[in-house]
Amino acid sequence: MHGYFTSYSDIISIVGDIVSIRLPAAEMVQQPIRNRDLAMIDQDGQKISLAQIVRLQQDVVSLQVFGGSKGLSNRCSVRFLGEPMRAFYSTHILGRIFNGSGEPVDTGPDLSLEPKFAINGPTVNPVSRVLASRMIRTDIPMIDVFNSLVESQKIPIFSVPGEPYNALLARIGIQADADIVVFGGLGLSFDDFHFFRHAFEQAGVLSRTVMYINQSSDPVVERLMVPDMALAVAERFAVEEGKRVLVLLTDMTAFADAMKEIGISMEAIPSNRGYMGDLYSQLARRYEKACDFKGAGSVTILSVTTMPSGDITHPVPDNTGYITEGQFYLHDGQLDPFGSLSRLKQHVIGSETREDHGQIMNTMIRYYAEGVDAERKQAMAFDLSDFDKKLLHFAEQFRRRFMALDVAMPLEQALDGCWKLLAECFDPAEVVIKQELKDKYWLS
């Protein structure tokens, strides 16, 4: 590393994983000490851990210690390295697993000679972006048919703890027609980490995947680095290799909680429910990395955002909803067609997909909504018409054939399945849809 190697030892506090040091005023002027640059913590001449500058306040510099502050004392010294956090980038990192500090944690070849680059670059100028117009197929009907995922989209999976959101995320990573998948795990349990690794290996897609993992037992401060490294590497693959990159992040609520914990350690003034006042800006800074690059590839972001107690007004999902382009709403083990929304699906439905896609999507959801109403009428012991009974059968089969998370089929097969279910449940005259489409696709 290039930089400045003068040691400073006037440590004034160690709170949590935050070390604060006072520098002579002359040094603050002479050295370009910048926010987010790296430093090395030494003790008794031994390197202890990397740290990152997180606040400059007059003559006091606060640093996050990546390895945690356990065992540190005020006898430690700090050396500022004069450069930001860097991550490995080359085609050789495909199939590799890195920790929250960007170091490999698998048994693969040594990467010390591979190039590194700074991870905290700016977002792309809007002038250099291309309007989203290409679909990412996932073979999950509730996404492909009803809320299509579009290249360069940023969209979360809203869920509650205990739902199979990690299983859904792994399936999307395995089945999506992306060139490269970059996975970022934030505060994962070992079981969850093993699940993702095993799932990618068993499906044979690990060779096109890069994984950045922060486990729940790892230092909290490293949790903040995982999205930055994952998104920076994804951007490199998109721009330099022209790849269609899908970034999977789980769980962004853990990222926000790490921000809150570090903010409290730094005695920052909290805002809503203890989260820092810049929560929106910090989330937007990551999500805005999603981009379809002019003359190159694309970066698409699909994240998990858990909602404590299912509270959609919680600060993390609430702020996320203002930044992203829709959401997938997961509850009761299913993707809810009413709570889910893809604001970019109109860019691909009917233009990149089959001509009947838009009509069949709207018709299926309309009759499913009427079927749910019929179920309520039945539960309250109201009399049901013959058409209500058809709607009941339709709603039951719709859940089983399309909403179940283990259902996988290509888009065209799913569209044919929609026509088949309509034909099984209704007479052609009862289905409100364009006649020319019924003449062409109705399955008798």
Coordinates of N, CA and C in Angstrom, one line a residue, residues 26-179:
A26 N -1.1 20.6 13.1 CA -0.2 20.7 11.9 C -0.3 19.5 11.0
E27 N -0.5 18.3 11.6 CA -0.6 17.1 10.9 C -1.9 17.1 10.1
M28 N -3.0 17.6 10.7 CA -4.3 17.6 10.0 C -4.2 18.4 8.8
V29 N -3.4 19.4 8.7 CA -3.2 20.3 7.6 C -2.3 19.7 6.5
Q30 N -1.2 19.1 7.0 CA -0.1 18.6 6.1 C -0.6 17.3 5.4
Q31 N -1.2 16.4 6.1 CA -1.6 15.1 5.5 C -3.0 15.2 5.0
P32 N -3.3 14.7 3.8 CA -4.6 14.6 3.2 C -5.4 13.4 3.9
I33 N -5.7 13.6 5.1 CA -6.5 12.5 5.8 C -8.0 12.7 5.4
R34 N -8.5 11.7 4.8 CA -9.8 11.8 4.2 C -10.8 10.8 4.8
N35 N -12.0 11.2 4.8 CA -13.1 10.2 5.2 C -13.1 9.0 4.4
R36 N -13.2 7.8 5.0 CA -13.3 6.5 4.3 C -11.9 6.0 3.9
D37 N -10.8 6.7 4.2 CA -9.5 6.2 3.9 C -9.2 5.1 5.0
L38 N -8.2 4.3 4.7 CA -7.8 3.2 5.6 C -6.7 3.6 6.5
A39 N -6.6 2.9 7.6 CA -5.5 3.1 8.6 C -5.1 1.7 9.1
M40 N -3.9 1.6 9.7 CA -3.5 0.3 10.3 C -3.4 0.6 11.8
I41 N -4.0 -0.3 12.6 CA -3.8 -0.3 14.1 C -2.7 -1.2 14.5
D42 N -1.7 -0.6 15.2 CA -0.5 -1.4 15.6 C -0.5 -1.4 17.2
Q43 N 0.0 -2.5 17.7 CA 0.2 -2.6 19.1 C 1.5 -3.3 19.4
D44 N 2.3 -2.7 20.2 CA 3.7 -3.3 20.5 C 4.4 -3.7 19.2
G45 N 4.3 -2.9 18.2 CA 5.0 -3.2 16.9 C 4.4 -4.2 16.1
Q46 N 3.2 -4.8 16.5 CA 2.6 -5.8 15.7 C 1.3 -5.2 15.0
K47 N 1.1 -5.6 13.8 CA -0.2 -5.2 13.1 C -1.3 -5.9 13.7
I48 N -2.3 -5.1 14.1 CA -3.5 -5.7 14.7 C -4.7 -5.8 13.8
S49 N -5.0 -4.7 13.1 CA -6.2 -4.7 12.3 C -6.2 -3.5 11.4
L50 N -6.9 -3.7 10.2 CA -7.2 -2.5 9.4 C -8.3 -1.7 10.0
A51 N -8.4 -0.4 9.7 CA -9.5 0.4 10.2 C -9.8 1.4 9.1
Q52 N -11.0 2.0 9.2 CA -11.4 3.0 8.2 C -11.9 4.2 8.9
I53 N -11.4 5.4 8.3 CA -11.8 6.7 8.9 C -13.3 6.9 8.6
V54 N -14.1 7.2 9.7 CA -15.5 7.4 9.6 C -15.9 8.8 10.0
R55 N -15.0 9.5 10.7 CA -15.4 10.9 11.0 C -14.2 11.7 11.3
L56 N -14.2 13.0 10.8 CA -13.1 13.9 11.0 C -13.8 15.1 11.7
Q57 N -13.4 15.4 13.0 CA -14.0 16.4 13.8 C -12.9 17.2 14.4
Q58 N -12.6 18.4 13.8 CA -11.5 19.2 14.3 C -10.2 18.4 14.4
D59 N -9.6 18.2 15.5 CA -8.3 17.5 15.6 C -8.5 16.0 16.0
V60 N -9.8 15.5 16.0 CA -10.1 14.1 16.4 C -10.5 13.3 15.2
V61 N -9.9 12.2 15.0 CA -10.2 11.3 13.9 C -10.8 10.0 14.5
S62 N -12.0 9.6 14.0 CA -12.6 8.4 14.5 C -12.5 7.3 13.4
L63 N -12.2 6.1 13.8 CA -12.0 5.0 12.9 C -12.8 3.7 13.3
Q64 N -13.3 3.0 12.3 CA -13.9 1.7 12.5 C -12.8 0.7 12.4
V65 N -12.7 -0.2 13.4 CA -11.7 -1.2 13.4 C -12.4 -2.5 12.8
F66 N -11.8 -3.0 11.7 CA -12.4 -4.1 11.0 C -12.4 -5.4 11.8
G67 N -11.3 -5.6 12.5 CA -11.2 -6.8 13.3 C -11.9 -6.8 14.6
G68 N -12.5 -5.6 15.0 CA -13.1 -5.5 16.3 C -12.1 -4.9 17.3
S69 N -12.5 -4.3 18.3 CA -11.6 -3.6 19.3 C -11.2 -4.5 20.4
K70 N -11.7 -5.7 20.4 CA -11.3 -6.6 21.5 C -9.8 -6.8 21.6
G71 N -9.3 -6.5 22.8 CA -7.8 -6.7 23.0 C -7.0 -5.4 22.8
L72 N -7.7 -4.4 22.2 CA -7.0 -3.1 22.0 C -6.9 -2.3 23.3
S73 N -5.8 -1.5 23.4 CA -5.6 -0.6 24.5 C -5.2 0.7 24.0
N74 N -5.1 1.7 25.0 CA -4.7 3.0 24.5 C -3.2 3.1 24.3
R75 N -2.5 2.0 24.4 CA -1.1 2.0 24.0 C -0.9 1.7 22.5
C76 N -2.0 1.5 21.8 CA -2.0 1.2 20.4 C -1.6 2.5 19.6
S77 N -1.1 2.3 18.4 CA -0.8 3.4 17.5 C -1.5 3.2 16.2
V78 N -1.7 4.4 15.5 CA -2.4 4.4 14.2 C -1.5 4.9 13.1
R79 N -1.5 4.2 12.0 CA -0.8 4.7 10.8 C -1.8 4.8 9.7
F80 N -1.9 6.0 9.2 CA -2.8 6.3 8.1 C -2.2 5.9 6.7
L81 N -2.9 5.2 6.0 CA -2.4 4.6 4.7 C -2.7 5.5 3.5
G82 N -3.5 6.5 3.6 CA -3.7 7.4 2.5 C -4.4 6.9 1.3
E83 N -5.2 5.8 1.5 CA -6.0 5.3 0.3 C -7.3 4.6 0.9
P84 N -8.3 4.6 0.0 CA -9.5 4.0 0.5 C -9.5 2.4 0.4
M85 N -10.6 1.8 0.9 CA -10.7 0.4 0.8 C -10.7 -0.1 -0.6
R86 N -10.0 -1.2 -0.9 CA -9.9 -1.7 -2.2 C -10.3 -3.2 -2.2
A87 N -10.8 -3.6 -3.4 CA -11.2 -5.0 -3.6 C -10.5 -5.6 -4.8
F88 N -10.3 -6.9 -4.7 CA -9.7 -7.6 -5.9 C -10.7 -7.6 -7.1
Y89 N -10.1 -7.4 -8.3 CA -10.9 -7.5 -9.5 C -10.1 -8.2 -10.6
S90 N -10.6 -9.3 -11.1 CA -10.1 -9.9 -12.3 C -11.1 -11.1 -12.6
T91 N -11.0 -11.7 -13.7 CA -11.9 -12.8 -14.0 C -11.6 -14.0 -13.0
H92 N -10.4 -14.0 -12.4 CA -10.0 -15.0 -11.5 C -10.8 -15.0 -10.2
I93 N -11.6 -14.0 -9.9 CA -12.3 -14.0 -8.6 C -13.7 -14.7 -8.8
L94 N -14.0 -15.1 -10.0 CA -15.3 -15.8 -10.1 C -15.1 -17.2 -9.4
G95 N -16.2 -17.5 -8.7 CA -16.2 -18.8 -8.0 C -15.5 -18.7 -6.6
R96 N -15.1 -17.4 -6.2 CA -14.4 -17.2 -5.0 C -15.3 -16.7 -3.9
I97 N -14.9 -16.8 -2.6 CA -15.6 -16.3 -1.5 C -14.7 -15.4 -0.7
F98 N -15.2 -14.2 -0.4 CA -14.5 -13.2 0.4 C -15.2 -12.8 1.6
N99 N -14.4 -12.3 2.6 CA -15.1 -11.9 3.9 C -15.4 -10.4 3.8
G100 N -15.8 -9.8 4.9 CA -16.2 -8.4 4.8 C -15.1 -7.4 4.7
S101 N -13.8 -7.9 4.8 CA -12.7 -7.1 4.5 C -12.1 -7.3 3.1
G102 N -12.8 -8.1 2.3 CA -12.4 -8.3 0.9 C -11.3 -9.3 0.8
E103 N -11.0 -10.1 1.9 CA -10.0 -11.1 1.8 C -10.6 -12.5 1.5
P104 N -10.0 -13.3 0.7 CA -10.5 -14.6 0.4 C -10.6 -15.5 1.6
V105 N -11.7 -16.3 1.8 CA -11.8 -17.2 2.9 C -12.0 -18.6 2.5
D106 N -11.8 -18.9 1.2 CA -12.0 -20.2 0.7 C -10.6 -20.8 0.5
T107 N -10.5 -22.0 -0.1 CA -9.2 -22.7 -0.3 C -8.7 -22.5 -1.7
G108 N -9.1 -21.4 -2.4 CA -8.7 -21.2 -3.8 C -7.3 -20.7 -3.9
P109 N -6.8 -20.5 -5.1 CA -5.4 -20.0 -5.3 C -5.2 -18.6 -4.7
D110 N -3.9 -18.3 -4.4 CA -3.6 -17.0 -3.8 C -3.9 -15.9 -4.8
L111 N -4.5 -14.8 -4.3 CA -4.9 -13.6 -5.2 C -4.0 -12.4 -5.0
S112 N -2.9 -12.5 -4.2 CA -2.2 -11.3 -3.8 C -1.6 -10.6 -5.0
L113 N -1.4 -11.2 -6.1 CA -0.9 -10.5 -7.3 C -2.0 -10.0 -8.2
E114 N -3.2 -10.2 -7.9 CA -4.3 -9.7 -8.7 C -4.5 -8.2 -8.4
P115 N -5.0 -7.5 -9.4 CA -5.2 -6.0 -9.2 C -6.3 -5.7 -8.3
K116 N -6.2 -4.6 -7.6 CA -7.2 -4.1 -6.7 C -7.7 -2.7 -7.2
F117 N -8.9 -2.3 -6.7 CA -9.4 -1.0 -7.1 C -10.2 -0.5 -6.0
A118 N -10.3 0.9 -5.9 CA -11.1 1.5 -4.8 C -12.6 1.2 -5.0
I119 N -13.3 1.0 -3.9 CA -14.6 0.5 -4.0 C -15.6 1.7 -3.8
N120 N -15.2 2.8 -3.4 CA -16.2 3.9 -3.1 C -16.3 4.9 -4.2
G121 N -16.4 4.5 -5.4 CA -16.6 5.4 -6.5 C -18.0 6.0 -6.6
P122 N -18.1 7.0 -7.4 CA -19.5 7.7 -7.5 C -20.4 6.9 -8.3
T123 N -21.7 7.2 -8.2 CA -22.7 6.5 -9.0 C -22.6 7.1 -10.5
V124 N -23.2 6.4 -11.4 CA -23.0 6.7 -12.8 C -23.9 7.9 -13.2
N125 N -23.3 8.8 -14.0 CA -24.0 10.0 -14.5 C -25.3 9.5 -15.2
P126 N -26.4 10.1 -14.9 CA -27.7 9.7 -15.6 C -27.6 9.8 -17.1
V127 N -26.8 10.7 -17.6 CA -26.6 10.8 -19.1 C -26.0 9.6 -19.7
S128 N -25.2 8.8 -18.9 CA -24.6 7.6 -19.4 C -25.4 6.4 -19.2
R129 N -26.6 6.5 -18.7 CA -27.5 5.4 -18.5 C -28.4 5.1 -19.7
V130 N -28.8 3.9 -19.8 CA -29.7 3.5 -20.8 C -31.1 3.1 -20.2
L131 N -32.2 3.5 -20.8 CA -33.5 3.2 -20.2 C -33.7 1.7 -20.1
A132 N -34.1 1.2 -19.0 CA -34.3 -0.2 -18.8 C -35.3 -0.8 -19.8
S133 N -34.9 -1.8 -20.5 CA -35.7 -2.4 -21.6 C -35.5 -3.9 -21.8
R134 N -34.8 -4.5 -20.9 CA -34.5 -6.0 -21.1 C -34.9 -6.7 -19.9
M135 N -35.5 -7.8 -20.0 CA -36.0 -8.6 -18.9 C -35.0 -9.6 -18.5
I136 N -35.0 -9.8 -17.1 CA -34.2 -10.9 -16.6 C -35.1 -12.0 -16.2
R137 N -35.0 -13.1 -16.9 CA -35.9 -14.2 -16.6 C -35.4 -15.0 -15.4
T138 N -36.4 -15.4 -14.5 CA -36.0 -16.1 -13.3 C -36.7 -17.5 -13.3
D139 N -37.6 -17.8 -14.2 CA -38.4 -19.0 -14.2 C -39.3 -19.2 -13.0
I140 N -39.5 -18.1 -12.3 CA -40.5 -18.0 -11.2 C -41.7 -17.3 -11.6
P141 N -42.8 -18.0 -11.8 CA -44.0 -17.4 -12.4 C -44.5 -16.1 -11.8
M142 N -44.4 -16.0 -10.5 CA -44.9 -14.8 -9.8 C -44.1 -13.6 -10.1
I143 N -42.8 -13.8 -10.5 CA -42.0 -12.7 -11.0 C -42.1 -12.5 -12.5
D144 N -41.8 -13.6 -13.2 CA -41.8 -13.4 -14.7 C -43.1 -13.0 -15.3
V145 N -44.2 -13.6 -14.8 CA -45.5 -13.3 -15.4 C -46.1 -12.0 -14.8
F146 N -46.0 -11.9 -13.5 CA -46.8 -10.8 -12.9 C -46.0 -9.6 -12.4
N147 N -44.7 -9.7 -12.2 CA -43.9 -8.6 -11.8 C -42.5 -8.8 -12.4
S148 N -42.4 -8.6 -13.6 CA -41.1 -8.9 -14.3 C -39.9 -8.1 -13.8
L149 N -38.8 -8.9 -13.6 CA -37.6 -8.2 -13.2 C -36.9 -7.7 -14.4
V150 N -36.5 -6.4 -14.4 CA -35.9 -5.8 -15.6 C -34.4 -5.4 -15.3
E151 N -33.6 -5.6 -16.3 CA -32.2 -5.2 -16.2 C -32.0 -3.8 -15.7
S152 N -31.1 -3.6 -14.8 CA -30.8 -2.3 -14.1 C -31.8 -1.9 -13.1
Q153 N -32.8 -2.8 -12.8 CA -33.7 -2.5 -11.8 C -33.1 -2.6 -10.4
K154 N -33.6 -1.9 -9.4 CA -33.3 -2.1 -8.0 C -34.6 -2.4 -7.3
I155 N -34.7 -3.5 -6.7 CA -35.9 -4.0 -6.1 C -35.7 -4.9 -4.9
P156 N -36.4 -4.6 -3.8 CA -36.2 -5.5 -2.6 C -37.2 -6.6 -2.5
I157 N -36.9 -7.6 -1.7 CA -37.9 -8.5 -1.3 C -38.2 -8.2 0.2
F158 N -39.5 -7.6 0.4 CA -39.9 -7.3 1.7 C -40.5 -8.6 2.4
S159 N -40.0 -8.9 3.6 CA -40.4 -10.1 4.2 C -40.3 -9.9 5.7
V160 N -40.7 -10.9 6.5 CA -40.6 -10.9 7.9 C -39.6 -12.1 8.3
P161 N -38.9 -11.9 9.4 CA -38.0 -13.0 9.8 C -38.8 -14.4 9.9
G162 N -38.2 -15.4 9.5 CA -38.8 -16.7 9.5 C -39.3 -17.2 8.1
E163 N -39.5 -16.2 7.2 CA -40.0 -16.6 5.9 C -38.8 -17.1 5.1
P164 N -39.1 -17.9 4.0 CA -38.0 -18.5 3.2 C -37.4 -17.6 2.2
Y165 N -37.0 -16.3 2.6 CA -36.5 -15.4 1.7 C -35.1 -15.7 1.1
N166 N -34.3 -16.4 2.0 CA -33.0 -16.8 1.5 C -33.1 -17.9 0.5
A167 N -34.1 -18.8 0.7 CA -34.3 -19.9 -0.3 C -34.7 -19.3 -1.7
L168 N -35.6 -18.3 -1.6 CA -36.1 -17.6 -2.8 C -34.9 -16.9 -3.5
L169 N -34.1 -16.2 -2.7 CA -33.0 -15.4 -3.3 C -32.0 -16.4 -4.0
A170 N -31.7 -17.5 -3.3 CA -30.8 -18.5 -3.9 C -31.4 -19.1 -5.2
R171 N -32.7 -19.3 -5.3 CA -33.3 -19.8 -6.5 C -33.2 -18.8 -7.6
I172 N -33.4 -17.5 -7.3 CA -33.3 -16.5 -8.3 C -31.9 -16.4 -8.8
G173 N -30.9 -16.5 -7.9 CA -29.5 -16.5 -8.3 C -29.1 -17.7 -9.2
I174 N -29.7 -18.8 -9.0 CA -29.4 -20.0 -9.8 C -30.2 -20.0 -11.1
Q175 N -31.4 -19.5 -11.1 CA -32.2 -19.6 -12.3 C -32.2 -18.4 -13.2
A176 N -31.8 -17.3 -12.7 CA -31.8 -16.0 -13.5 C -30.8 -16.1 -14.7
D177 N -31.2 -15.5 -15.8 CA -30.4 -15.6 -17.0 C -29.4 -14.4 -17.0
A178 N -28.7 -14.2 -15.9 CA -27.7 -13.2 -15.8 C -26.3 -13.9 -16.2
D179 N -25.4 -13.1 -16.6 CA -24.0 -13.6 -16.9 C -23.3 -13.9 -15.6

